[in-house]
Coordinates of C-alpha atoms in Angstrom, one line a residue:
Chain A
M1 CA 136.6 123.6 7.9
G2 CA 138.3 126.0 5.5
K3 CA 137.6 123.7 2.6
A4 CA 133.9 123.6 3.5
I5 CA 133.7 127.4 3.7
I6 CA 135.4 127.7 0.3
A7 CA 133.2 125.1 -1.2
S8 CA 130.0 126.8 0.1
F9 CA 131.3 130.2 -1.1
K10 CA 131.9 128.7 -4.5
W11 CA 128.5 127.1 -4.6
L12 CA 126.9 130.4 -3.7
G13 CA 128.8 132.1 -6.5
F14 CA 131.1 134.0 -4.1
G15 CA 134.2 132.2 -5.4
F16 CA 136.1 135.4 -5.5
L17 CA 136.2 135.4 -1.7
D18 CA 138.2 132.3 -1.4
P19 CA 141.7 133.9 -1.5
L20 CA 140.6 135.9 1.6
V21 CA 139.7 132.7 3.4
K22 CA 143.0 131.1 2.3
L23 CA 144.9 134.2 3.5
F24 CA 143.2 133.9 6.9
Q25 CA 144.5 130.3 7.1
G26 CA 147.9 131.4 5.9
V27 CA 147.9 129.3 2.8
E28 CA 150.3 130.5 0.1
P29 CA 150.1 134.2 1.2
K30 CA 151.9 135.5 -1.9
K31 CA 149.7 133.9 -4.5
N32 CA 146.5 134.5 -2.5
G33 CA 147.4 138.1 -1.8
G34 CA 147.8 138.7 -5.5
L35 CA 144.5 137.0 -6.2
L36 CA 142.8 139.0 -3.5
L37 CA 144.1 142.2 -5.0
K38 CA 142.9 141.2 -8.4
K39 CA 139.5 139.8 -7.5
V40 CA 138.4 141.9 -4.5
I41 CA 140.5 145.0 -3.9
I42 CA 140.6 146.3 -7.5
P43 CA 136.8 145.8 -8.0
I44 CA 136.2 147.8 -4.9
L45 CA 138.5 150.5 -6.1
S46 CA 136.8 150.6 -9.4
V47 CA 133.4 151.1 -7.6
L48 CA 134.9 154.0 -5.6
I49 CA 136.3 155.5 -8.8
F50 CA 132.9 155.1 -10.4
L51 CA 131.3 157.0 -7.5
A52 CA 133.9 159.7 -7.7
V53 CA 133.3 160.2 -11.4
C54 CA 129.6 160.3 -10.8
N55 CA 130.1 162.9 -8.1
F56 CA 132.3 165.0 -10.3
F57 CA 129.8 164.8 -13.2
S58 CA 126.8 165.7 -11.1
Q59 CA 128.7 168.6 -9.6
Y60 CA 129.4 169.8 -13.1
L61 CA 125.8 169.5 -14.2
Y62 CA 124.7 171.2 -11.0
N63 CA 126.9 174.2 -11.7
V64 CA 125.6 174.4 -15.3
E65 CA 122.0 174.3 -14.1
R66 CA 122.8 176.9 -11.4
E67 CA 124.2 179.3 -13.8
R68 CA 121.3 178.9 -16.1
K69 CA 118.8 179.4 -13.4
I70 CA 120.5 182.6 -12.2
E71 CA 120.7 183.9 -15.8
N72 CA 117.1 183.1 -16.4
T73 CA 116.1 185.1 -13.3
R74 CA 118.2 187.9 -14.4
A75 CA 116.7 188.0 -17.8
T76 CA 113.1 187.8 -16.6
Q77 CA 113.1 189.6 -13.2
G78 CA 116.2 191.7 -13.2
E79 CA 119.5 192.0 -11.4
E80 CA 118.2 192.1 -7.9
A81 CA 116.1 188.9 -8.2
A82 CA 119.1 187.2 -9.7
L83 CA 121.3 188.0 -6.7
T84 CA 118.6 186.8 -4.3
M85 CA 118.3 183.6 -6.3
Q86 CA 122.1 183.1 -6.2
E87 CA 122.0 183.6 -2.5
C88 CA 119.1 181.3 -2.1
I89 CA 120.8 178.5 -4.1
D90 CA 124.1 178.8 -2.3
S91 CA 122.4 178.7 1.1
G92 CA 121.3 175.2 0.2
D93 CA 117.6 176.0 0.5
L94 CA 115.6 173.2 -1.1
S95 CA 113.0 175.5 -2.5
C96 CA 115.3 177.0 -5.1
K97 CA 117.7 174.0 -5.6
P98 CA 118.5 173.5 -9.3
N99 CA 117.1 170.3 -10.7
S100 CA 119.9 168.2 -12.1
L101 CA 121.6 164.8 -11.8
P102 CA 121.8 163.9 -8.1
S103 CA 125.2 163.3 -6.6
P104 CA 126.0 160.0 -4.8
G105 CA 125.5 161.8 -1.5
D106 CA 122.0 163.0 -2.6
V107 CA 121.1 159.4 -3.6
W108 CA 122.3 158.1 -0.2
H109 CA 120.1 160.7 1.5
A110 CA 117.1 159.8 -0.7
A111 CA 117.6 156.1 0.2
Q112 CA 117.5 157.0 3.9
T113 CA 114.4 159.1 3.4
L114 CA 112.7 156.3 1.6
I115 CA 113.5 153.9 4.5
A116 CA 112.3 156.4 7.1
D117 CA 109.2 156.9 5.0
H118 CA 108.6 153.1 5.0
R119 CA 108.9 153.0 8.8
L120 CA 106.4 155.9 9.1
I121 CA 103.9 154.2 6.8
S122 CA 104.3 150.8 8.5
A123 CA 103.7 152.4 11.9
D124 CA 100.7 154.1 10.4
K125 CA 99.4 150.8 9.0
E126 CA 99.8 149.1 12.4
A127 CA 98.0 151.9 14.1
F128 CA 95.2 151.6 11.5
K129 CA 95.0 147.9 12.1
E130 CA 94.7 148.3 15.8
K131 CA 92.1 151.0 15.4
T132 CA 89.9 149.0 13.0
A133 CA 90.4 145.6 14.6
A134 CA 87.2 145.7 16.6
I135 CA 85.1 147.2 13.8
N136 CA 86.5 144.6 11.3
A137 CA 85.6 141.7 13.6
Q138 CA 82.1 143.1 13.8
R139 CA 81.9 143.6 10.0
E140 CA 83.1 140.0 9.5
K141 CA 80.3 138.7 11.6
Q142 CA 77.8 140.7 9.6
G143 CA 79.3 139.3 6.4
L144 CA 80.7 142.6 5.3
E145 CA 84.1 143.2 3.8
A146 CA 86.8 144.4 6.2
I147 CA 88.0 148.0 6.0
R148 CA 91.4 148.1 4.5
Y149 CA 94.2 150.5 4.7
T150 CA 94.1 152.7 1.7
G151 CA 97.1 155.0 2.4
R152 CA 99.9 155.2 -0.1
P153 CA 102.3 152.3 -0.3
S154 CA 105.9 152.8 0.8
F155 CA 108.9 152.1 -1.4
V156 CA 109.5 148.8 0.3
D157 CA 105.8 147.8 -0.3
Q158 CA 106.3 148.7 -4.0
I159 CA 109.3 146.4 -4.2
F160 CA 107.3 143.5 -2.8
T161 CA 104.4 144.3 -5.2
S162 CA 106.9 144.2 -8.1
L163 CA 108.3 140.9 -6.9
E164 CA 104.8 139.4 -6.7
T165 CA 104.1 140.5 -10.3
V166 CA 107.3 139.2 -11.7
F167 CA 106.8 135.9 -9.8
A168 CA 103.3 135.5 -11.2
G169 CA 104.5 136.4 -14.7
F170 CA 107.5 134.0 -14.4
L171 CA 105.2 131.1 -13.3
L172 CA 102.8 131.9 -16.1
A173 CA 105.8 131.8 -18.6
A174 CA 107.0 128.5 -17.1
F175 CA 103.6 126.9 -17.3
L176 CA 103.1 128.0 -20.8
A177 CA 106.5 127.6 -22.2
I178 CA 107.8 124.3 -20.8
P179 CA 104.9 122.1 -21.9
A180 CA 104.7 123.9 -25.3
G181 CA 108.5 123.6 -25.7
I182 CA 108.3 119.8 -25.0
V183 CA 105.6 119.3 -27.6
L184 CA 107.5 121.5 -30.1
G185 CA 110.7 119.6 -29.4
L186 CA 109.1 116.3 -29.9
S187 CA 107.5 117.1 -33.2
E188 CA 109.7 118.3 -36.1
T189 CA 106.7 119.2 -38.1
L190 CA 105.1 121.3 -35.4
R191 CA 108.4 123.0 -34.8
S192 CA 108.9 124.1 -38.3
S193 CA 105.3 125.1 -38.8
L194 CA 105.4 127.3 -35.7
N195 CA 108.9 128.5 -36.2
W196 CA 107.9 131.7 -38.0
V197 CA 105.2 132.7 -35.5
I198 CA 107.7 132.2 -32.7
Q199 CA 110.4 134.2 -34.5
I200 CA 108.0 137.0 -35.1
F201 CA 106.6 137.2 -31.6
K202 CA 109.9 136.8 -29.8
P203 CA 111.3 140.3 -30.6
V204 CA 108.0 142.1 -29.9
S205 CA 108.4 144.9 -27.4
P206 CA 106.9 144.7 -24.0
V207 CA 104.9 147.8 -24.6
V208 CA 103.1 146.1 -27.5
W209 CA 102.4 143.0 -25.5
L210 CA 101.0 145.1 -22.8
L211 CA 98.6 146.8 -25.2
L212 CA 97.6 143.5 -26.7
V213 CA 97.0 141.9 -23.4
S214 CA 95.0 144.8 -22.2
M215 CA 92.8 144.6 -25.3
V216 CA 91.9 141.0 -24.3
V217 CA 91.8 141.3 -20.6
K218 CA 89.6 144.5 -20.8
T219 CA 86.9 142.5 -22.5
I220 CA 87.2 139.2 -20.6
L221 CA 87.4 140.7 -17.1
A222 CA 85.1 143.7 -17.8
S223 CA 82.7 142.8 -15.0
A224 CA 85.1 140.8 -12.7
D225 CA 85.9 142.5 -9.5
M226 CA 89.6 142.2 -9.4
D227 CA 92.8 144.2 -9.9
K228 CA 92.9 144.4 -13.7
S229 CA 96.1 146.3 -13.9
F230 CA 97.9 143.5 -11.9
V231 CA 96.4 140.9 -14.2
I232 CA 97.4 142.8 -17.3
S233 CA 100.9 143.4 -16.1
F234 CA 101.7 139.9 -15.0
I235 CA 100.3 138.4 -18.2
S236 CA 102.3 140.8 -20.3
V237 CA 105.4 140.0 -18.3
G238 CA 104.8 136.3 -18.8
L239 CA 104.2 136.6 -22.5
C240 CA 107.3 138.8 -23.0
S241 CA 109.6 136.6 -21.2
M242 CA 108.4 133.1 -22.0
W243 CA 110.2 132.9 -25.4
A244 CA 113.6 132.0 -24.0
T245 CA 112.2 129.1 -22.1
L246 CA 110.1 128.0 -25.0
V247 CA 113.0 128.0 -27.5
N248 CA 115.5 126.4 -25.0
T249 CA 113.1 123.7 -24.0
S250 CA 112.3 122.8 -27.6
V251 CA 116.0 122.8 -28.5
G252 CA 116.8 120.7 -25.4
V253 CA 114.1 118.2 -26.2
S254 CA 114.8 117.9 -29.8
S255 CA 118.6 117.5 -29.4
V256 CA 118.6 114.7 -26.8
D257 CA 121.8 112.6 -27.3
K258 CA 121.1 109.9 -29.8
D259 CA 122.7 107.3 -27.6
Y260 CA 120.1 108.0 -24.9
L261 CA 117.3 107.6 -27.4
N262 CA 118.9 104.3 -28.6
V263 CA 118.8 103.1 -25.0
S264 CA 115.2 104.0 -24.7
R265 CA 114.4 102.2 -28.0
V266 CA 116.3 99.0 -27.0
L267 CA 114.3 99.0 -23.8
R268 CA 111.1 99.7 -25.7
L269 CA 110.1 102.5 -23.4
G270 CA 106.6 103.8 -24.0
V271 CA 106.0 107.4 -25.2
M272 CA 105.4 108.7 -21.7
S273 CA 108.3 107.0 -20.0
N274 CA 110.5 108.0 -22.9
V275 CA 109.6 111.6 -22.3
F276 CA 109.8 111.5 -18.5
K277 CA 112.7 109.2 -18.0
V278 CA 115.0 110.0 -20.8
I279 CA 114.1 113.2 -22.8
L280 CA 113.2 115.5 -19.9
P281 CA 116.0 114.7 -17.6
S282 CA 118.5 115.1 -20.3
S283 CA 117.1 118.5 -21.3
V284 CA 116.8 119.8 -17.8
P285 CA 120.0 121.8 -18.0
L286 CA 118.8 123.7 -21.1
I287 CA 115.3 124.2 -19.7
F288 CA 116.8 125.8 -16.6
T289 CA 119.1 128.0 -18.7
G290 CA 115.9 129.1 -20.5
L291 CA 114.1 129.8 -17.2
R292 CA 117.0 131.8 -15.9
I293 CA 117.0 134.0 -19.0
T294 CA 113.2 134.2 -18.7
L295 CA 113.4 135.5 -15.1
S296 CA 115.9 138.2 -15.9
V297 CA 113.9 139.3 -19.0
A298 CA 110.7 139.3 -16.8
W299 CA 112.3 141.5 -14.3
M300 CA 113.6 143.9 -16.9
V301 CA 110.4 144.3 -18.8
L302 CA 108.4 144.5 -15.6
I303 CA 109.5 148.0 -14.8
A304 CA 108.4 149.3 -18.2
I305 CA 105.1 147.4 -18.0
E306 CA 104.2 148.6 -14.6
L307 CA 105.1 152.1 -15.6
L308 CA 102.6 151.9 -18.5
A309 CA 99.9 149.7 -16.9
Q310 CA 99.6 151.9 -13.8
S311 CA 100.0 148.8 -11.8
P312 CA 101.6 149.4 -8.4
G313 CA 105.2 148.5 -8.2
L314 CA 108.7 149.9 -8.8
G315 CA 107.9 150.9 -12.3
S316 CA 105.0 153.1 -11.2
F317 CA 107.2 154.4 -8.4
V318 CA 109.7 155.6 -10.8
W319 CA 107.1 157.1 -13.1
E320 CA 105.4 158.9 -10.2
E321 CA 108.6 160.3 -8.9
F322 CA 109.4 161.5 -12.4
Q323 CA 106.0 163.2 -12.7
N324 CA 106.3 164.5 -9.1
G325 CA 109.4 166.6 -9.8
A326 CA 110.1 167.3 -6.1
N327 CA 113.7 168.3 -5.4
D328 CA 114.7 164.8 -4.3
S329 CA 112.7 162.9 -7.0
N330 CA 115.7 162.4 -9.2
A331 CA 117.7 161.0 -6.3
K332 CA 114.8 158.6 -5.5
I333 CA 114.7 157.4 -9.1
I334 CA 118.3 156.6 -8.9
V335 CA 117.8 154.7 -5.6
A336 CA 115.1 152.7 -7.4
M337 CA 117.5 152.1 -10.3
F338 CA 120.0 150.5 -7.9
V339 CA 117.3 148.5 -6.1
I340 CA 116.1 147.2 -9.5
G341 CA 119.6 146.3 -10.5
G342 CA 120.4 144.6 -7.2
I343 CA 117.2 142.6 -7.2
G344 CA 117.7 141.5 -10.8
F345 CA 121.2 140.3 -9.9
A346 CA 119.9 138.4 -6.8
L347 CA 117.2 136.7 -8.8
D348 CA 119.7 135.7 -11.4
R349 CA 122.0 134.2 -8.7
I350 CA 119.0 132.3 -7.2
M351 CA 118.2 130.8 -10.5
M352 CA 121.8 129.9 -11.1
L353 CA 121.8 128.0 -7.8
V354 CA 118.6 126.2 -8.7
Q355 CA 120.1 125.4 -12.1
K356 CA 123.2 124.0 -10.5
A357 CA 121.2 121.9 -8.1
V358 CA 119.1 120.2 -10.7
S359 CA 121.7 119.8 -13.5
F360 CA 123.8 116.7 -13.8
E361 CA 127.4 116.8 -14.9
S362 CA 127.8 116.7 -18.6
K363 CA 127.8 113.5 -20.8
A364 CA 129.0 110.3 -19.3
Chain B
M1 CA 115.8 73.3 -36.3
A2 CA 116.4 76.8 -37.5
A3 CA 119.5 78.6 -36.4
F4 CA 119.5 80.8 -33.3
L5 CA 120.4 84.0 -35.1
E6 CA 120.3 84.2 -38.9
L7 CA 121.0 87.0 -41.3
R8 CA 119.9 86.3 -44.8
N9 CA 121.2 88.4 -47.7
V10 CA 121.1 91.5 -45.6
S11 CA 121.9 94.8 -47.5
K12 CA 121.9 98.3 -46.2
S13 CA 122.6 101.6 -47.9
Y14 CA 122.4 105.2 -47.0
G15 CA 121.5 108.1 -49.2
Q16 CA 119.9 108.3 -52.6
G17 CA 120.9 108.8 -56.2
A18 CA 124.4 109.9 -56.8
H19 CA 125.1 110.1 -53.0
R20 CA 123.9 106.6 -52.4
V21 CA 126.5 104.6 -50.4
D22 CA 126.0 100.8 -50.1
V23 CA 127.4 100.1 -46.7
L24 CA 126.6 96.4 -46.4
K25 CA 125.9 94.0 -49.2
N26 CA 124.6 90.4 -49.0
I27 CA 125.5 89.7 -45.4
N28 CA 124.9 86.0 -44.5
L29 CA 125.5 84.9 -41.0
T30 CA 124.3 82.0 -38.8
I31 CA 125.0 81.9 -35.1
E32 CA 124.2 79.0 -32.8
E33 CA 122.9 79.4 -29.3
G34 CA 125.7 79.9 -26.8
E35 CA 128.3 80.8 -29.4
F36 CA 130.8 83.6 -29.0
I37 CA 131.3 85.3 -32.4
A38 CA 133.7 88.1 -33.2
I39 CA 133.4 90.2 -36.3
V40 CA 136.6 92.1 -37.1
G41 CA 136.9 94.8 -39.7
F42 CA 138.5 98.1 -40.6
T43 CA 137.1 101.3 -39.2
G44 CA 134.4 102.6 -41.4
S45 CA 133.6 99.2 -42.9
G46 CA 130.0 99.2 -41.5
K47 CA 130.5 97.3 -38.3
T48 CA 128.2 99.6 -36.3
T49 CA 125.6 99.5 -39.1
L50 CA 125.6 95.7 -38.8
I51 CA 125.0 95.7 -35.1
S52 CA 122.3 98.4 -35.4
L53 CA 120.6 96.2 -37.9
I54 CA 120.6 93.2 -35.6
A55 CA 119.6 95.4 -32.7
G56 CA 116.7 96.6 -34.9
L57 CA 117.6 100.2 -34.5
I58 CA 117.7 100.5 -38.3
Q59 CA 116.0 98.3 -40.9
P60 CA 117.7 96.5 -43.8
D61 CA 116.9 97.5 -47.4
E62 CA 117.0 93.9 -48.5
G63 CA 117.1 90.6 -46.6
E64 CA 115.9 89.5 -43.3
I65 CA 117.2 88.9 -39.8
W66 CA 115.7 86.1 -37.7
L67 CA 116.3 85.6 -34.0
K68 CA 114.9 82.3 -32.6
G69 CA 112.4 81.9 -35.4
K70 CA 111.2 85.5 -35.1
K71 CA 111.9 88.2 -37.7
I72 CA 113.5 91.3 -36.3
T73 CA 111.6 94.4 -37.1
A74 CA 112.2 96.7 -34.1
P75 CA 114.6 97.0 -31.2
G76 CA 113.8 95.0 -28.1
P77 CA 115.2 93.8 -24.8
D78 CA 115.8 90.3 -26.2
R79 CA 118.9 91.8 -27.7
G80 CA 121.1 93.5 -25.1
V81 CA 123.3 96.1 -26.8
V82 CA 126.5 97.4 -25.3
F83 CA 127.2 100.6 -27.2
Q84 CA 130.7 101.8 -28.0
N85 CA 130.3 105.0 -26.0
Y86 CA 128.6 103.4 -23.0
S87 CA 125.3 105.3 -23.4
L88 CA 124.7 105.5 -19.7
L89 CA 122.1 108.1 -18.5
P90 CA 124.3 110.6 -16.6
W91 CA 121.5 111.7 -14.2
L92 CA 121.0 108.2 -12.9
S93 CA 123.4 106.3 -10.6
V94 CA 125.0 103.0 -11.5
S95 CA 122.2 101.0 -9.9
G96 CA 119.6 103.5 -11.3
N97 CA 120.8 102.8 -14.8
V98 CA 120.6 99.1 -14.4
D99 CA 117.3 99.3 -12.5
M100 CA 115.7 101.4 -15.2
A101 CA 116.3 98.5 -17.7
V102 CA 115.2 95.9 -15.2
K103 CA 112.0 97.7 -14.4
Q104 CA 111.1 98.0 -18.0
V105 CA 111.9 94.4 -18.9
F106 CA 110.5 92.7 -15.8
P107 CA 107.5 94.9 -14.8
K108 CA 106.2 92.2 -12.5
M109 CA 109.2 92.1 -10.1
N110 CA 108.6 93.8 -6.8
K111 CA 111.0 96.2 -5.3
T112 CA 113.2 93.8 -3.3
E113 CA 113.4 91.3 -6.1
R114 CA 114.4 94.1 -8.4
E115 CA 117.1 95.3 -6.0
E116 CA 118.5 91.8 -5.7
H117 CA 118.5 91.4 -9.5
V118 CA 120.3 94.7 -10.0
A119 CA 122.8 93.9 -7.3
R120 CA 123.5 90.5 -8.7
Y121 CA 124.4 91.8 -12.2
I122 CA 126.4 94.7 -10.8
S123 CA 128.4 92.3 -8.7
M124 CA 128.9 90.1 -11.8
V125 CA 130.9 93.0 -13.3
N126 CA 132.6 93.7 -10.0
L127 CA 131.1 97.1 -9.5
T128 CA 129.3 96.6 -6.1
P129 CA 131.4 99.4 -4.4
A130 CA 130.3 101.9 -7.1
L131 CA 126.6 101.0 -6.8
H132 CA 125.4 104.5 -5.9
K133 CA 127.9 106.5 -7.9
K134 CA 127.0 108.6 -11.0
P135 CA 128.5 107.6 -14.3
T136 CA 130.7 110.8 -14.4
E137 CA 132.5 109.6 -11.3
L138 CA 133.5 106.4 -13.0
S139 CA 136.4 105.6 -15.2
G140 CA 135.9 104.6 -18.8
G141 CA 136.4 100.9 -18.0
M142 CA 133.9 101.0 -15.1
R143 CA 131.3 102.8 -17.3
Q144 CA 131.6 100.1 -19.9
R145 CA 131.1 97.5 -17.2
V146 CA 127.9 99.2 -16.1
S147 CA 126.8 99.1 -19.6
V148 CA 127.5 95.4 -19.8
A149 CA 125.6 94.8 -16.5
R150 CA 122.7 96.7 -17.8
A151 CA 122.6 94.6 -21.0
L152 CA 122.9 91.4 -19.1
A153 CA 120.3 92.3 -16.5
M154 CA 117.7 92.5 -19.2
D155 CA 118.3 88.7 -19.6
P156 CA 118.6 89.0 -23.3
E157 CA 118.8 86.1 -25.8
I158 CA 121.9 87.6 -27.3
L159 CA 124.4 90.2 -26.3
L160 CA 125.6 92.6 -29.0
L161 CA 128.9 94.2 -28.2
D162 CA 129.7 97.1 -30.5
E163 CA 133.4 97.8 -30.1
P164 CA 132.9 97.9 -26.3
L165 CA 136.6 98.2 -25.5
S166 CA 137.9 100.5 -28.2
A167 CA 137.7 103.6 -26.2
L168 CA 139.7 102.2 -23.3
D169 CA 143.4 102.1 -22.6
A170 CA 145.4 98.9 -23.3
L171 CA 145.6 97.7 -19.7
T172 CA 141.9 98.2 -18.9
R173 CA 141.0 96.6 -22.2
G174 CA 143.1 93.5 -21.3
S175 CA 141.4 93.0 -17.9
L176 CA 137.9 93.6 -19.3
Q177 CA 138.5 91.1 -22.1
I178 CA 139.1 88.5 -19.4
E179 CA 136.0 89.6 -17.6
I180 CA 133.9 89.4 -20.7
E181 CA 135.1 85.8 -21.3
R182 CA 134.2 84.9 -17.7
I183 CA 130.8 86.6 -18.0
W184 CA 130.1 84.7 -21.2
R185 CA 131.0 81.4 -19.5
E186 CA 128.9 82.2 -16.4
S187 CA 125.8 83.6 -18.1
K188 CA 125.9 81.1 -21.0
K189 CA 124.6 83.9 -23.3
T190 CA 125.2 84.1 -27.0
I191 CA 127.6 87.0 -27.7
L192 CA 128.2 88.8 -30.9
L193 CA 131.3 91.0 -30.5
I194 CA 132.2 93.6 -33.1
T195 CA 135.8 94.7 -32.9
N196 CA 138.7 96.2 -34.8
D197 CA 141.3 94.3 -32.8
V198 CA 142.1 90.9 -34.3
D199 CA 143.9 89.7 -31.1
E200 CA 140.7 90.5 -29.1
G201 CA 138.7 88.4 -31.4
I202 CA 141.1 85.5 -31.2
L203 CA 141.3 85.7 -27.5
L204 CA 137.5 85.7 -26.9
A205 CA 135.6 84.1 -29.8
D206 CA 134.8 80.7 -31.0
R207 CA 134.8 82.0 -34.6
V208 CA 136.3 85.1 -36.0
I209 CA 134.6 86.5 -39.1
P210 CA 136.2 89.3 -41.0
L211 CA 134.1 92.0 -42.5
T212 CA 135.5 93.2 -45.8
P213 CA 136.1 96.9 -46.1
G214 CA 133.2 98.9 -47.3
P215 CA 131.5 100.1 -49.4
K216 CA 129.5 97.0 -50.1
A217 CA 131.1 95.3 -47.2
T218 CA 130.3 91.7 -46.7
L219 CA 131.5 88.9 -44.4
G220 CA 134.6 87.1 -45.5
T221 CA 135.9 83.6 -44.8
E222 CA 135.5 82.7 -41.2
F223 CA 138.3 81.5 -38.9
P224 CA 137.3 79.0 -36.2
I225 CA 139.4 79.5 -33.0
G226 CA 140.0 76.3 -31.1
F227 CA 141.7 77.4 -27.9
K228 CA 140.4 75.7 -24.8
R229 CA 138.3 77.5 -22.2
P230 CA 138.7 79.3 -19.9
R231 CA 141.1 81.3 -21.9
D232 CA 144.2 82.7 -20.4
K233 CA 145.8 85.6 -22.2
A234 CA 149.4 84.7 -21.2
A235 CA 149.0 81.1 -22.3
I236 CA 147.4 82.0 -25.5
N237 CA 150.0 84.6 -26.3
A238 CA 152.7 81.9 -25.9
D239 CA 150.8 79.4 -28.0
P240 CA 152.3 79.0 -31.5
N241 CA 148.8 78.5 -32.9
F242 CA 147.9 82.0 -31.8
K243 CA 150.6 83.5 -34.0
K244 CA 149.4 81.3 -36.8
E245 CA 145.8 82.3 -36.4
R246 CA 146.7 86.0 -36.1
N247 CA 148.9 86.0 -39.1
G248 CA 146.2 84.2 -41.1
I249 CA 143.5 86.7 -40.2
N250 CA 145.8 89.7 -40.6
N251 CA 147.0 88.5 -44.0
Y252 CA 143.5 87.9 -45.1
L253 CA 142.4 91.4 -44.0
M254 CA 145.5 93.0 -45.6
E255 CA 144.8 91.1 -48.8
I256 CA 141.2 92.3 -49.0
G257 CA 142.3 95.8 -47.9
K258 CA 144.7 95.9 -50.7
H259 CA 142.0 94.8 -53.0
R260 CA 140.0 97.7 -51.9
S261 CA 142.6 100.3 -52.6
A262 CA 143.5 98.6 -56.0
T263 CA 139.9 98.6 -57.1
N264 CA 139.0 102.1 -55.9
N265 CA 137.9 103.6 -59.2
R266 CA 136.1 106.5 -57.6
K267 CA 136.6 109.6 -59.7
Y268 CA 137.9 112.5 -57.7
D269 CA 136.7 115.7 -59.4
L270 CA 139.0 118.5 -58.7
P271 CA 137.2 121.8 -58.2
Y272 CA 137.2 124.0 -61.3
V273 CA 139.2 127.0 -60.2
D274 CA 139.1 130.0 -62.3
P275 CA 141.9 132.3 -61.5
I276 CA 140.8 135.7 -60.3
L277 CA 142.6 138.4 -62.3
P278 CA 142.7 142.0 -61.4
P279 CA 140.2 143.9 -63.6
L280 CA 141.8 145.5 -66.6
K281 CA 142.0 149.1 -66.1
S282 CA 140.6 150.9 -69.0
L283 CA 142.7 153.9 -69.8
I284 CA 140.3 156.6 -70.6

């Protein structure tokens, strides 16, 4: 039982929890207690220290901002207005709150606000659906398009939009890079002839890719009735992130163990079965390493691309909040930052599990 | 009738110009069907090159290799190769590895026939309990047996063993030697064994042929081994003839080895080292 729990924790990448399980079972309490301290308790403490430092720093920035605001009022509107301003700030009134780095508490509140907002919008959506159900059924009969909810998306909706975009981009990258990588890996000539192009394209910034893609998409889809910003952003994400997979696949395919190739030659395997039975299986671990890098790059550039392409998602959420400048905007941006980080981490873990599942143990 | 396997004046060299290394020079060898031949030689004398040539993985610069009246130009399943480092595909199970070879060589077999075929050869090397294991779960000796089963399952004309036991510990090697001898008797295949172990050659082969140390390695005087089959390691070890044969081959190898070191007239150029002196300070 305990072994199974530990094994599954390890498989999921939660290996650091196994001292805890062992402690519960009473196995080697001294050693496992030490391990628990090192692997779980100290990391938790360090997070708490991080929060405390943040809190202190934001408090400091707040005070600086407060002083400046009062001084400014004094200089422009005189002593009386300055005193009123000071009172207003100290009373905690939102209308005159100085705009600075939010404290962890503010961020927590903002997160709750965002969730409440999501509930509100979902309820609104449901109500809208109910209200329009009858009309939509009628319109469908007449061959007309259904009336859709056009209210603003909630934060959670934005997350899902971003995930959709990154997933589309990731699939595009995989579909482009894996076959291309195989072909490049098989042909030395092709590899060296395209090497420069690849090396030049690889470090190009996501912003430039976005502009390039929009130049092309704008023309091709000029008349098409579809969400152009989504198309542009997912293609840009795909193009930015595909290089890791391309390079890894071609390296994997070109560096197949010579012994395996000898086996295939002795058996006189045809080109196709050589590729599918020997070369591809042996390069699977490298291909998946590439895909894992691709996914994390895709998620990272996605935010910047959404921000610029005006495509809905977390990126535009951050940008809108920044432009908005409401008194809790900064806190919302930081909430988004943590959500982005958390999702990126989760995606990486998922890819790691897939990679583990499809890879064989090293050379036999 | 032409010989079963024949090498005529085979030479092979690597590199070009000043870096050219003649690995094998004028190799002549004739093997009859059903024979067990052992070629012994020092490390680096070109044994693996020789087996790669016969397997068709590389082409000779000069000379020809004929198997059953056909010239060898490419690798093929008529020559089962057991590589030194097993060369099993780690993502396939034991039966998967053998099955892949069988599928390729006997495309007409249906699924049940193929399964039977695979099972027969795996049981021939005593690995039936490990049928569904992955190569990484097996010991070195077991992996090498899978490799032998894979080569045998292709039903080749000749089995080429490239130092198959050199990576194994002494005990495993001993038991596998006995098994190879048994498999040879049961399958009635021609076997060419390459080894650096003179005792192994004497224990297994009908003829032991030394390969002179490279560069320009060639085959030396052959030693016919007349012990009766099936061979028993203990009995052979006790046999006075064994010592005689072994001393004979060892002395021969030492002699040609000495010859090599005596005639080594390669020039070793020492690097020209210019001492780096501190710059002379010019006094203003």
